[in-house]
Amino acid sequence: MAPAAFKTLIEMLSFRAGQTPGKAAFSFEARDWTFEEIWEGANRIAANLQDLGVTDGDRVVIAIANGPEFFFAFYGAQRAGAIAVPVFPGFGPDRLMVYAGLCGAKAIVVPTGMPQELLARLRQIGHSNHVLVTDVAEAPATGRGHAFHEIEPNDIAFIQYTSGSTGDPKGVQISHHNLLTNIRQMIDGMDIGEHDVFVSWLPVYHDMGLILKTMVPFYLGLDLHLLATDLRDTSIWLKSIRKNRGTFTAAPDFAYRLCLRQIRNPGAHDLSSLRVALNAAEPVRYRTIADFEKAFRLKNVVTPAYGLAEATVGVCMWPPNKPCKVDDHGHVSVGRPFRGVEMTIVDNGEKVATGTIGEIAISSPALPSGYFNNRKANEALFWKPGHILSGDLGYVDDDGDYFIVGRKKNTINQSGRTIYTQEIEEIADTVPLVRYAVALGIDRQRTEGEQIYLFAEIREDETLSTGDYEEIIRTIVGKMFADLGIRPARVYLVRPKTIPLTYNGKFQHGRLKSQYLDGTLVKSGQILYPEY
Amino acid sequence: MKPALDDIATLVGLQLGSGTVEAGDLLVQDLGAVSADIVNIVVALEDKYGIEIDETALADVNTVADLHRLVEELV
């Protein structure tokens, strides 16, 4: 069987385990995990779930971090005919139960060695919510002797919850057919082949880390070096690339910026084996690409791409090994759609002209059917049958190259002008001592509508005086006026870690806004300056 | 809090990104404020001093010193 014939992920895994049982599916913490071991682990979990009464179509929440047990549970749930629901493993018992409730889960699988008190608490609230809780170690020593149903291509493999900025998670239901189609689109569009060596620290419980960085190499039987998601030390990532001669890695923009901050001696890191360092999942900044490539002596390796869970994951990518294309506003092109994908720029329900900014609509054979059990969200999701609205704003240029300019919701309407928070944030980020900045549109009921309120996290430094704070603010305001011709209504300098992030590192504009408007931000003492 | 002229000048400087604001500076002509900036300065003064500034009172405000006088009357 050639990969092109795989109809389900289970078939893919079973084929790999049968044909190349001793081949490492991935390495993790200095140990290879073979396809046979992953398949065995999946069958053990499937047997356990079946014994617990889990059956076709039941949802099983998987709360496990990067490592072999995640794959045992993720594929084990599917092997048992259930739908896997991977979630952030750092959630506490109450939050886990919220997700279990959202998808109506029958069971939650947690890793071996979860602290006893946490496990006890989880079992206790699981019991009162009729959700079974099991850890990986409870699975029988073998899955043999259990019979499992055949999985169909249109069966839902997993539900991907998207962490919206409003704190209102929605679960995209992704079928085996969706996944295999998108895997093939990405392999084709990114020119992935047997020469590639994958290195990834991305969370395996989230789409880019799961589909692009583990399913794609599993599909082709490529080498994968998987790391924990800990980013306190980005040199671990870079060392793995060098040691394993990695050719393909991926991360959101902030991770590349983090490297520039953390790595004092970029010259000591040889990343010359890299063919593609994908930059996606949050706004791509040209500054990041240029600075990273300069520091690590790379050329046309950091590659902008675009995707979203509502389209399975990958939608388009800039061609690797070609200089980036940057527009007059500093937006970097994310290239052209993958094979079979159609991107349309729409405004008020109509397609707009080339060069005009609008919302990006997407149609693709990999398009999932929508959100799980959420009619209201599904009604808003579709532009027309077969085309979803991404919630992202962008445009296409005369060459047919696409640009993303921001999130539809993260715009500020000031005096009839639409301002993208991303542009403001990028300007503020270049000011010395600023770590991150977030811009919000706040309407103070005066005559001019929404105004820009900027929150800039300042590096911890006890020696900074009020005069220093004032100078930072004046610099930010001056730069913004020089670049955009507008001034913010207010700039707040705040302590590090004030800006709320999602677990995968995206700013939560909505949450910060409510913290500011309800006064909790001021009361928290996190604002350094000014006091009003 | 009694409004000091220096504090008002600093506040205006922060709003406009200017480090050298003098009492006699004209907000629009000298400091380059546009109408949105004036509104934002007013809101910042309201927040800082806990006052409410009637927009009609702004008709007579041209300089930083004018703003100071207005705030003094309201505090």
Coordinates of C-alpha atoms in Angstrom, one line a residue:
Chain A
M1 CA 0.0 0.0 0.0
A2 CA 1.3 3.5 -0.9
P3 CA 0.4 6.4 1.4
A4 CA -1.8 7.7 -1.3
A5 CA -4.2 4.8 -0.6
F6 CA -4.6 5.5 3.2
K7 CA -8.2 6.1 3.9
T8 CA -8.0 6.7 7.7
L9 CA -5.3 7.5 10.2
I10 CA -5.8 4.1 11.8
E11 CA -5.1 2.5 8.5
M12 CA -2.0 4.7 8.2
L13 CA -0.7 3.7 11.6
S14 CA -1.5 0.0 11.2
F15 CA 0.3 0.0 7.8
R16 CA 3.4 1.7 9.3
A17 CA 3.5 -0.7 12.2
G18 CA 3.1 -3.7 9.8
Q19 CA 5.6 -2.6 7.2
T20 CA 8.3 -0.9 9.3
P21 CA 7.6 -2.0 12.9
G22 CA 11.1 -1.2 14.0
K23 CA 11.2 2.3 12.4
A24 CA 11.1 5.1 14.9
A25 CA 7.8 7.1 14.6
F26 CA 9.7 9.8 16.6
S27 CA 12.4 10.3 19.1
F28 CA 11.5 11.9 22.5
E29 CA 13.8 12.5 25.4
A30 CA 16.7 10.5 24.1
R31 CA 14.5 7.4 23.2
D32 CA 13.1 6.2 19.9
W33 CA 9.4 5.2 19.9
T34 CA 8.8 2.7 17.1
F35 CA 5.6 2.5 15.0
E36 CA 5.0 -0.9 16.5
E37 CA 5.2 0.5 20.0
I38 CA 2.8 3.4 19.1
W39 CA 0.4 0.9 17.5
E40 CA 0.6 -1.5 20.5
G41 CA 0.0 1.4 22.9
A42 CA -3.0 2.6 20.8
N43 CA -4.5 -0.9 20.9
R44 CA -4.0 -1.1 24.7
I45 CA -5.8 2.2 25.2
A46 CA -8.5 1.1 22.8
A47 CA -9.1 -2.1 24.7
N48 CA -9.3 -0.2 28.0
L49 CA -11.8 2.3 26.6
Q50 CA -13.9 -0.5 25.1
D51 CA -13.9 -2.3 28.4
L52 CA -15.1 0.9 30.1
G53 CA -18.0 1.0 27.6
V54 CA -16.7 3.6 25.2
T55 CA -18.2 3.0 21.8
D56 CA -18.6 4.4 18.3
G57 CA -18.8 8.2 18.2
D58 CA -18.3 8.7 21.9
R59 CA -16.0 11.6 22.7
V60 CA -12.8 11.0 24.7
V61 CA -10.9 13.9 26.1
I62 CA -7.1 13.5 25.9
A63 CA -5.2 15.6 28.4
I64 CA -1.6 14.5 27.8
A65 CA 1.5 16.5 27.0
N66 CA 4.0 15.8 24.2
G67 CA 5.3 12.3 24.5
P68 CA 4.4 8.7 23.5
E69 CA 1.4 8.4 25.8
F70 CA -0.4 11.2 23.9
F71 CA -0.2 9.1 20.7
F72 CA -1.3 5.9 22.5
A73 CA -4.4 7.7 23.8
F74 CA -5.1 9.8 20.7
Y75 CA -5.0 6.9 18.3
G76 CA -6.4 4.5 20.9
A77 CA -9.6 6.5 21.2
Q78 CA -10.0 6.5 17.4
R79 CA -9.2 2.7 17.3
A80 CA -12.0 2.2 19.7
G81 CA -14.3 4.1 17.3
A82 CA -14.4 7.1 19.5
I83 CA -13.6 10.8 18.7
A84 CA -10.4 12.1 20.3
V85 CA -10.6 15.5 21.9
P86 CA -7.1 16.7 22.7
V87 CA -6.9 19.6 25.1
F88 CA -4.2 21.5 26.9
P89 CA -2.8 19.1 29.5
G90 CA -2.1 21.9 32.0
F91 CA -5.8 22.4 32.6
G92 CA -6.9 21.8 36.2
P93 CA -9.7 19.4 37.0
D94 CA -12.5 22.0 36.7
R95 CA -11.4 23.3 33.4
L96 CA -11.0 19.8 32.0
M97 CA -14.5 19.1 33.0
V98 CA -15.7 22.2 31.2
Y99 CA -14.2 20.8 28.0
A100 CA -15.6 17.3 28.8
G101 CA -19.0 19.1 29.1
L102 CA -18.7 21.0 25.9
C103 CA -18.2 17.9 23.8
G104 CA -20.3 15.6 26.0
A105 CA -17.3 13.3 26.7
K106 CA -17.7 9.8 27.9
A107 CA -14.2 9.6 29.3
I108 CA -11.0 11.6 30.0
V109 CA -7.6 10.0 29.5
V110 CA -4.8 11.4 31.6
P111 CA -1.1 10.5 31.7
T112 CA 0.6 7.9 33.9
G113 CA 1.9 9.5 37.1
M114 CA -0.6 12.3 37.4
P115 CA -0.4 13.6 41.1
Q116 CA -2.7 11.5 43.3
E117 CA -4.7 14.4 44.7
L118 CA -5.3 15.9 41.3
L119 CA -6.4 12.5 39.9
A120 CA -8.7 12.0 43.0
R121 CA -10.3 15.4 42.5
L122 CA -10.7 14.8 38.8
R123 CA -12.3 11.4 39.4
Q124 CA -14.6 13.0 42.0
I125 CA -16.0 15.7 39.7
G126 CA -15.9 13.2 36.8
H127 CA -18.2 10.9 38.8
S128 CA -20.7 13.6 39.5
N129 CA -20.7 14.6 35.8
H130 CA -20.9 11.0 34.5
V131 CA -17.4 11.2 32.9
L132 CA -15.0 8.3 33.3
V133 CA -11.4 9.2 34.2
T134 CA -8.7 6.8 33.3
D135 CA -4.9 7.0 33.1
V136 CA -2.7 5.4 30.5
A137 CA -1.2 2.9 33.1
E138 CA -4.6 1.4 33.7
A139 CA -4.8 0.0 30.2
P140 CA -4.2 -3.8 29.8
A141 CA -0.8 -5.1 28.8
T142 CA -2.1 -5.9 25.4
G143 CA -5.0 -5.0 23.1
R144 CA -5.0 -8.4 21.6
G145 CA -8.3 -10.3 22.1
H146 CA -10.3 -7.2 21.5
A147 CA -12.2 -6.7 18.2
F148 CA -12.6 -3.2 16.9
H149 CA -14.9 -1.8 14.2
E150 CA -13.6 -0.7 10.9
I151 CA -13.2 3.1 10.8
E152 CA -14.7 5.0 7.8
P153 CA -13.1 7.9 6.0
N154 CA -15.9 10.3 7.0
D155 CA -15.8 9.3 10.6
I156 CA -14.7 12.2 12.9
A157 CA -11.1 11.5 14.0
F158 CA -10.8 14.3 16.5
I159 CA -12.3 17.6 17.7
Q160 CA -10.0 20.6 17.7
Y161 CA -11.0 23.2 20.2
T162 CA -10.0 26.6 19.1
S163 CA -9.0 29.1 21.8
G164 CA -10.9 32.1 20.7
S165 CA -9.8 35.5 22.2
T166 CA -13.2 35.7 23.8
G167 CA -12.7 32.6 25.9
D168 CA -15.6 30.9 24.2
P169 CA -14.0 27.6 22.8
K170 CA -15.5 26.0 19.7
G171 CA -14.7 22.5 18.6
V172 CA -14.0 21.8 14.9
Q173 CA -14.9 18.3 14.0
I174 CA -12.2 16.9 11.7
S175 CA -12.7 13.7 9.7
H176 CA -10.1 11.2 8.6
H177 CA -10.8 12.2 5.1
N178 CA -10.3 15.9 6.0
L179 CA -7.0 15.1 7.6
L180 CA -5.6 12.9 4.9
T181 CA -6.6 15.4 2.2
N182 CA -4.9 18.3 4.1
I183 CA -1.8 16.1 4.8
R184 CA -1.5 15.5 1.0
Q185 CA -2.1 19.2 0.2
M186 CA 0.7 20.2 2.6
I187 CA 3.1 17.6 1.4
D188 CA 2.5 18.8 -2.1
G189 CA 2.6 22.5 -1.3
M190 CA 5.6 22.4 1.0
D191 CA 7.5 19.9 -1.2
I192 CA 8.0 17.5 1.7
G193 CA 9.8 14.3 0.8
E194 CA 12.0 11.5 2.1
H195 CA 14.9 13.9 2.5
D196 CA 13.1 15.8 5.2
V197 CA 13.8 15.5 8.9
F198 CA 11.2 17.0 11.2
V199 CA 12.0 18.7 14.5
S200 CA 9.1 20.0 16.6
W201 CA 8.4 21.3 20.1
L202 CA 4.9 22.4 19.1
P203 CA 2.1 21.1 21.3
V204 CA 0.8 17.7 19.9
Y205 CA -2.6 18.5 21.3
H206 CA -3.0 21.4 18.9
D207 CA -3.5 21.4 15.1
M208 CA -0.2 22.7 13.7
G209 CA 1.9 20.6 16.0
L210 CA -0.4 17.6 15.7
I211 CA -1.2 17.5 12.0
L212 CA 1.7 19.1 10.2
K213 CA 4.4 18.1 12.6
T214 CA 3.4 14.5 13.5
M215 CA 0.8 13.2 11.1
V216 CA 2.7 14.3 8.0
P217 CA 6.0 12.5 9.0
F218 CA 3.9 9.5 10.1
Y219 CA 2.2 9.5 6.8
L220 CA 5.5 9.4 4.9
G221 CA 7.5 7.5 7.5
L222 CA 9.9 10.4 8.0
D223 CA 12.3 11.0 10.9
L224 CA 10.7 13.1 13.6
H225 CA 12.4 14.5 16.7
L226 CA 9.8 15.6 19.1
L227 CA 10.5 17.8 22.1
A228 CA 8.6 19.0 25.1
T229 CA 6.7 22.3 24.6
D230 CA 8.8 24.1 27.3
L231 CA 10.0 27.3 25.8
R232 CA 11.9 28.7 28.8
D233 CA 15.0 27.6 26.9
T234 CA 14.7 27.8 23.1
S235 CA 18.2 26.6 22.7
I236 CA 16.9 23.1 23.3
W237 CA 14.9 23.4 20.0
L238 CA 17.9 24.9 18.1
K239 CA 20.2 22.2 19.5
S240 CA 17.9 19.4 18.3
I241 CA 17.8 21.0 14.8
R242 CA 21.6 21.0 14.7
K243 CA 22.2 17.6 16.2
N244 CA 19.6 15.8 14.0
R245 CA 20.3 17.9 10.9
G246 CA 16.7 18.9 10.9
T247 CA 15.3 20.2 7.7
F248 CA 11.7 21.1 8.6
T249 CA 10.5 22.9 11.7
A250 CA 7.6 25.2 12.5
A251 CA 6.6 27.7 15.1
P252 CA 4.5 30.8 15.6
D253 CA 6.2 34.1 15.1
F254 CA 6.7 34.7 18.8
A255 CA 8.9 31.7 19.2
Y256 CA 11.4 33.0 16.7
R257 CA 11.4 36.4 18.5
L258 CA 11.9 34.5 21.7
C259 CA 15.0 32.8 20.3
L260 CA 16.4 36.3 19.4
R261 CA 15.9 37.4 23.0
Q262 CA 17.1 34.2 24.7
I263 CA 20.1 33.2 22.5
R264 CA 23.0 35.3 23.4
N265 CA 25.4 33.6 20.9
P266 CA 23.4 32.8 17.7
G267 CA 26.8 32.2 16.0
A268 CA 27.2 29.0 18.0
H269 CA 24.0 27.5 16.6
D270 CA 24.4 25.9 13.2
L271 CA 21.0 25.7 11.6
S272 CA 22.3 25.3 8.1
S273 CA 20.5 22.0 7.7
L274 CA 17.1 23.8 7.7
R275 CA 15.1 23.9 4.5
V276 CA 11.9 25.3 6.0
A277 CA 11.3 27.0 9.3
L278 CA 7.5 27.6 9.0
N279 CA 6.2 30.7 10.6
A280 CA 2.4 30.5 11.1
A281 CA -0.5 30.4 13.6
E282 CA -0.2 34.0 14.5
P283 CA 0.6 37.2 12.5
V284 CA 3.9 36.8 10.7
R285 CA 6.2 39.8 11.1
Y286 CA 8.8 40.6 8.5
R287 CA 11.0 42.0 11.2
T288 CA 11.1 38.6 12.9
I289 CA 12.0 36.8 9.7
A290 CA 14.7 39.3 8.8
D291 CA 16.2 39.4 12.3
F292 CA 16.1 35.7 12.8
E293 CA 17.7 34.9 9.5
K294 CA 20.4 37.5 10.0
A295 CA 21.3 36.3 13.5
F296 CA 21.4 32.6 12.5
R297 CA 22.9 33.2 9.0
L298 CA 20.0 31.8 7.1
K299 CA 18.5 32.8 3.8
N300 CA 14.9 32.3 2.7
V301 CA 14.3 29.6 5.3
V302 CA 11.8 31.2 7.7
T303 CA 8.7 30.7 5.5
P304 CA 5.3 32.5 6.2
A305 CA 2.2 30.3 6.0
Y306 CA -1.4 30.5 6.9
G307 CA -4.0 28.1 8.2
L308 CA -6.7 27.5 10.7
A309 CA -8.5 24.6 12.4
E310 CA -11.7 25.5 10.6
A311 CA -10.0 24.4 7.3
T312 CA -8.3 21.3 9.1
V313 CA -5.0 23.2 9.3
G314 CA -2.9 24.2 6.3
V315 CA -4.3 26.7 3.7
C316 CA -1.3 28.3 2.0
M317 CA 2.4 28.9 2.3
W318 CA 5.0 31.2 0.7
P319 CA 7.3 29.1 -1.6
P320 CA 10.4 28.0 0.4
N321 CA 13.7 29.2 -0.8
K322 CA 12.3 32.4 -2.3
P323 CA 12.8 35.9 -0.8
C324 CA 9.7 37.0 1.2
K325 CA 7.4 39.5 -0.4
V326 CA 6.6 42.5 1.9
D327 CA 4.0 45.2 1.1
D328 CA 4.1 48.9 1.9
H329 CA 2.5 48.3 5.3
G330 CA 5.0 45.7 6.3
H331 CA 2.7 42.7 5.8
V332 CA 4.4 39.6 4.6
S333 CA 2.8 37.4 1.9
V334 CA 1.7 33.9 2.9
G335 CA 1.8 32.8 -0.8
R336 CA -0.9 31.0 -2.7
P337 CA -3.4 28.4 -1.7
F338 CA -2.5 24.7 -1.6
R339 CA -3.8 22.5 -4.4
G340 CA -7.6 22.3 -4.4
V341 CA -7.9 25.2 -1.9
E342 CA -9.7 28.4 -3.0
M343 CA -9.3 31.7 -1.1
T344 CA -11.8 34.5 -1.8
I345 CA -11.7 38.0 -0.3
V346 CA -15.2 39.0 0.7
D347 CA -16.8 42.1 2.2
N348 CA -20.5 42.3 3.1
G349 CA -21.1 38.9 1.5
E350 CA -19.6 39.9 -1.9
K351 CA -16.2 39.1 -3.5
V352 CA -14.1 42.3 -3.6
A353 CA -11.5 43.4 -6.2
T354 CA -7.9 42.5 -6.2
G355 CA -5.9 44.7 -3.8
T356 CA -9.0 45.4 -1.6
I357 CA -8.9 44.2 2.0
G358 CA -11.8 41.9 3.1
E359 CA -12.4 38.8 5.1
I360 CA -10.8 35.6 3.8
A361 CA -13.2 32.9 2.8
I362 CA -11.9 29.4 2.1
S363 CA -13.1 26.4 0.2
S364 CA -11.2 23.1 0.1
P365 CA -11.8 19.4 -0.2
A366 CA -10.2 19.3 3.3
L367 CA -12.9 21.6 4.8
P368 CA -14.4 20.0 7.9
S369 CA -18.2 20.1 8.3
G370 CA -18.0 22.7 11.0
Y371 CA -18.1 23.0 14.8
F372 CA -19.3 20.1 17.0
N373 CA -22.8 20.6 18.3
N374 CA -22.9 24.4 17.8
R375 CA -25.6 25.4 15.4
K376 CA -25.2 29.1 16.0
A377 CA -21.5 29.2 15.4
N378 CA -21.9 27.0 12.3
E379 CA -24.4 29.4 10.8
A380 CA -21.9 32.3 11.2
L381 CA -19.0 30.1 9.9
F382 CA -20.2 29.7 6.3
W383 CA -20.0 32.4 3.7
K384 CA -21.9 30.1 1.3
P385 CA -22.0 26.3 1.1
G386 CA -18.5 24.9 0.9
H387 CA -16.9 28.2 1.8
I388 CA -16.1 29.2 5.4
L389 CA -15.3 32.6 6.7
S390 CA -12.0 32.6 8.5
G391 CA -12.4 35.7 10.6
D392 CA -9.1 36.9 9.2
L393 CA -8.7 40.0 7.1
G394 CA -6.5 40.0 4.0
Y395 CA -6.1 40.8 0.4
V396 CA -4.7 39.3 -2.8
D397 CA -2.2 41.2 -5.0
D398 CA -2.0 41.3 -8.8
D399 CA 0.3 38.3 -8.8
G400 CA -2.2 36.2 -6.9
D401 CA -0.2 36.3 -3.6
Y402 CA -2.2 36.5 -0.4
F403 CA -1.5 38.8 2.5
I404 CA -3.1 38.6 6.0
V405 CA -3.5 42.0 7.7
G406 CA -5.1 41.0 11.0
R407 CA -8.1 39.4 12.7
K408 CA -11.4 40.8 11.8
K409 CA -12.2 41.3 15.5
N410 CA -8.8 42.9 16.3
T411 CA -9.4 46.1 14.5
I412 CA -10.1 49.5 15.9
N413 CA -12.5 51.8 14.2
Q414 CA -11.2 55.3 14.8
S415 CA -12.9 58.2 13.2
G416 CA -14.1 56.1 10.3
R417 CA -10.6 54.6 9.8
T418 CA -9.9 50.9 10.4
I419 CA -6.7 50.4 12.3
Y420 CA -5.3 46.9 12.8
T421 CA -4.1 46.3 16.3
Q422 CA -1.3 44.2 14.9
E423 CA 0.3 47.2 13.2
I424 CA 0.3 49.3 16.4
E425 CA 1.7 46.4 18.4
E426 CA 4.5 45.9 16.0
I427 CA 5.5 49.5 16.2
A428 CA 5.4 49.5 20.0
D429 CA 7.5 46.3 20.1
T430 CA 10.4 48.0 18.5
V431 CA 10.8 50.5 21.4
P432 CA 13.6 49.6 23.8
L433 CA 12.5 48.0 27.1
V434 CA 9.1 46.9 25.7
R435 CA 8.6 43.1 25.8
Y436 CA 5.2 42.9 24.2
A437 CA 2.4 45.3 23.5
V438 CA -1.3 44.9 23.0
A439 CA -3.6 47.5 21.5
L440 CA -7.3 47.6 22.2
G441 CA -10.0 49.8 20.7
I442 CA -12.0 51.4 23.5
D443 CA -15.0 53.6 23.1
R444 CA -15.1 56.2 25.9
Q445 CA -18.4 57.6 24.6
R446 CA -16.9 60.8 23.4
T447 CA -17.4 62.0 19.9
E448 CA -14.7 60.1 18.0
G449 CA -15.7 56.5 18.5
E450 CA -13.1 53.9 19.4
Q451 CA -9.7 55.0 20.5
I452 CA -6.4 53.1 20.8
Y453 CA -5.4 52.0 24.3
L454 CA -2.0 50.4 24.3
F455 CA -0.7 48.1 27.0
A456 CA 3.1 47.6 26.9
E457 CA 4.8 45.1 29.1
I458 CA 8.1 46.5 30.3
R459 CA 11.1 44.5 31.3
E460 CA 11.6 44.1 35.0
D461 CA 14.1 46.8 36.0
E462 CA 14.1 48.4 39.5
T463 CA 16.3 51.2 38.4
L464 CA 13.6 52.7 36.0
S465 CA 12.3 56.1 37.2
T466 CA 9.1 57.9 36.4
G467 CA 11.1 60.0 34.0
D468 CA 12.2 56.8 32.2
Y469 CA 8.6 55.6 32.0
E470 CA 7.5 58.9 30.5
E471 CA 10.3 58.8 28.0
I472 CA 9.2 55.3 26.9
I473 CA 5.6 56.5 26.4
R474 CA 6.7 59.5 24.4
T475 CA 8.8 57.3 22.2
I476 CA 6.0 54.9 21.5
V477 CA 3.6 57.8 20.8
G478 CA 6.1 59.6 18.6
K479 CA 6.9 56.4 16.6
M480 CA 3.2 55.6 16.1
F481 CA 2.5 59.1 14.9
A482 CA 5.4 59.0 12.5
D483 CA 4.4 55.6 11.0
L484 CA 0.6 55.7 11.1
G485 CA -0.3 59.4 11.5
I486 CA -2.3 58.7 14.7
R487 CA -1.7 58.8 18.4
P488 CA -3.0 56.4 20.9
A489 CA -5.5 57.7 23.5
R490 CA -3.5 56.1 26.3
V491 CA -0.3 54.1 26.7
Y492 CA 0.0 52.0 29.9
L493 CA 3.3 50.5 30.9
V494 CA 2.5 47.2 32.7
R495 CA 4.6 44.6 34.5
P496 CA 5.8 41.5 32.7
K497 CA 3.1 38.8 32.3
T498 CA 0.2 41.2 32.6
I499 CA -1.1 40.6 29.2
P500 CA -3.3 37.4 29.2
L501 CA -2.1 34.8 26.7
T502 CA -3.8 31.6 25.5
Y503 CA -1.9 28.5 26.4
N504 CA -0.4 28.5 22.9
G505 CA 0.9 32.1 23.3
K506 CA -1.7 34.2 21.5
F507 CA -2.8 37.6 23.0
Q508 CA -6.2 37.5 24.5
H509 CA -7.4 41.0 23.5
G510 CA -10.9 40.4 24.7
R511 CA -9.9 39.3 28.1
L512 CA -7.5 42.2 28.6
K513 CA -10.2 44.6 27.5
S514 CA -12.7 43.2 30.1
Q515 CA -10.0 43.3 32.8
Y516 CA -9.3 47.0 31.9
L517 CA -13.0 48.0 31.6
D518 CA -14.1 46.3 34.8
G519 CA -11.2 47.9 36.8
T520 CA -9.5 44.6 37.8
L521 CA -6.4 45.5 35.9
V522 CA -6.0 48.8 37.8
K523 CA -6.7 47.1 41.1
S524 CA -4.2 44.3 40.4
G525 CA -1.3 46.8 40.7
Q526 CA 0.1 45.5 37.4
I527 CA 0.1 49.0 35.8
L528 CA 3.4 50.7 36.4
Y529 CA 2.5 54.0 34.8
P530 CA 0.5 56.2 34.5
E531 CA -1.7 55.9 37.6
Y532 CA -4.8 57.2 35.9
Chain B
M1 CA -5.2 66.5 43.9
K2 CA -4.4 70.1 43.1
P3 CA -3.4 70.4 39.5
A4 CA 0.1 71.7 38.9
L5 CA 0.9 73.3 35.6
D6 CA 4.0 71.0 35.3
D7 CA 1.8 67.9 35.6
I8 CA -0.6 69.1 33.0
A9 CA 2.3 69.9 30.6
T10 CA 3.8 66.4 31.2
L11 CA 0.4 64.8 30.5
V12 CA 0.0 66.8 27.3
G13 CA 3.5 65.8 26.3
L14 CA 2.7 62.1 27.0
Q15 CA -0.4 62.3 24.9
L16 CA 1.4 64.0 22.0
G17 CA 4.8 62.3 22.2
S18 CA 6.6 65.5 23.0
G19 CA 9.2 66.1 25.7
T20 CA 9.2 69.9 25.6
V21 CA 5.8 71.3 26.4
E22 CA 5.5 74.8 27.7
A23 CA 2.6 76.6 29.3
G24 CA 2.2 79.0 26.4
D25 CA 2.3 76.4 23.7
L26 CA -0.8 76.3 21.4
L27 CA -2.1 72.8 21.4
V28 CA -3.0 72.7 17.7
Q29 CA -0.6 75.1 16.1
D30 CA 2.6 74.5 18.2
L31 CA 2.1 71.0 19.3
G32 CA 0.3 69.5 16.3
A33 CA -2.7 68.1 18.1
V34 CA -5.7 67.1 16.0
S35 CA -9.2 66.9 17.3
A36 CA -8.9 63.3 18.4
D37 CA -5.8 64.2 20.4
I38 CA -7.7 67.0 22.2
V39 CA -10.5 64.6 23.1
N40 CA -7.9 62.1 24.4
I41 CA -6.2 64.8 26.4
V42 CA -9.5 65.7 28.0
V43 CA -10.3 62.1 28.8
A44 CA -6.9 61.7 30.4
L45 CA -7.3 64.8 32.5
E46 CA -10.8 63.5 33.6
D47 CA -9.3 60.2 34.6
K48 CA -6.3 61.8 36.4
Y49 CA -8.2 64.4 38.4
G50 CA -11.6 62.7 38.7
I51 CA -13.4 65.5 37.0
E52 CA -15.8 65.9 34.1
I53 CA -15.0 68.4 31.4
D54 CA -17.9 69.8 29.4
E55 CA -17.0 69.9 25.8
T56 CA -18.4 73.4 25.3
A57 CA -15.8 74.6 27.8
L58 CA -13.1 73.6 25.3
A59 CA -14.0 76.4 23.0
D60 CA -11.9 78.8 25.0
V61 CA -8.9 76.4 25.4
N62 CA -6.0 77.1 23.1
T63 CA -2.9 76.7 25.2
V64 CA -1.5 74.3 27.8
A65 CA -2.1 77.1 30.4
D66 CA -5.7 77.3 29.3
L67 CA -6.1 73.6 30.0
H68 CA -4.5 74.1 33.5
R69 CA -7.0 76.9 34.3
L70 CA -9.9 74.8 33.2
V71 CA -8.9 71.9 35.4
E72 CA -8.2 74.2 38.4
E73 CA -11.8 75.4 38.2
L74 CA -13.2 71.9 38.2
V75 CA -11.1 70.2 40.8

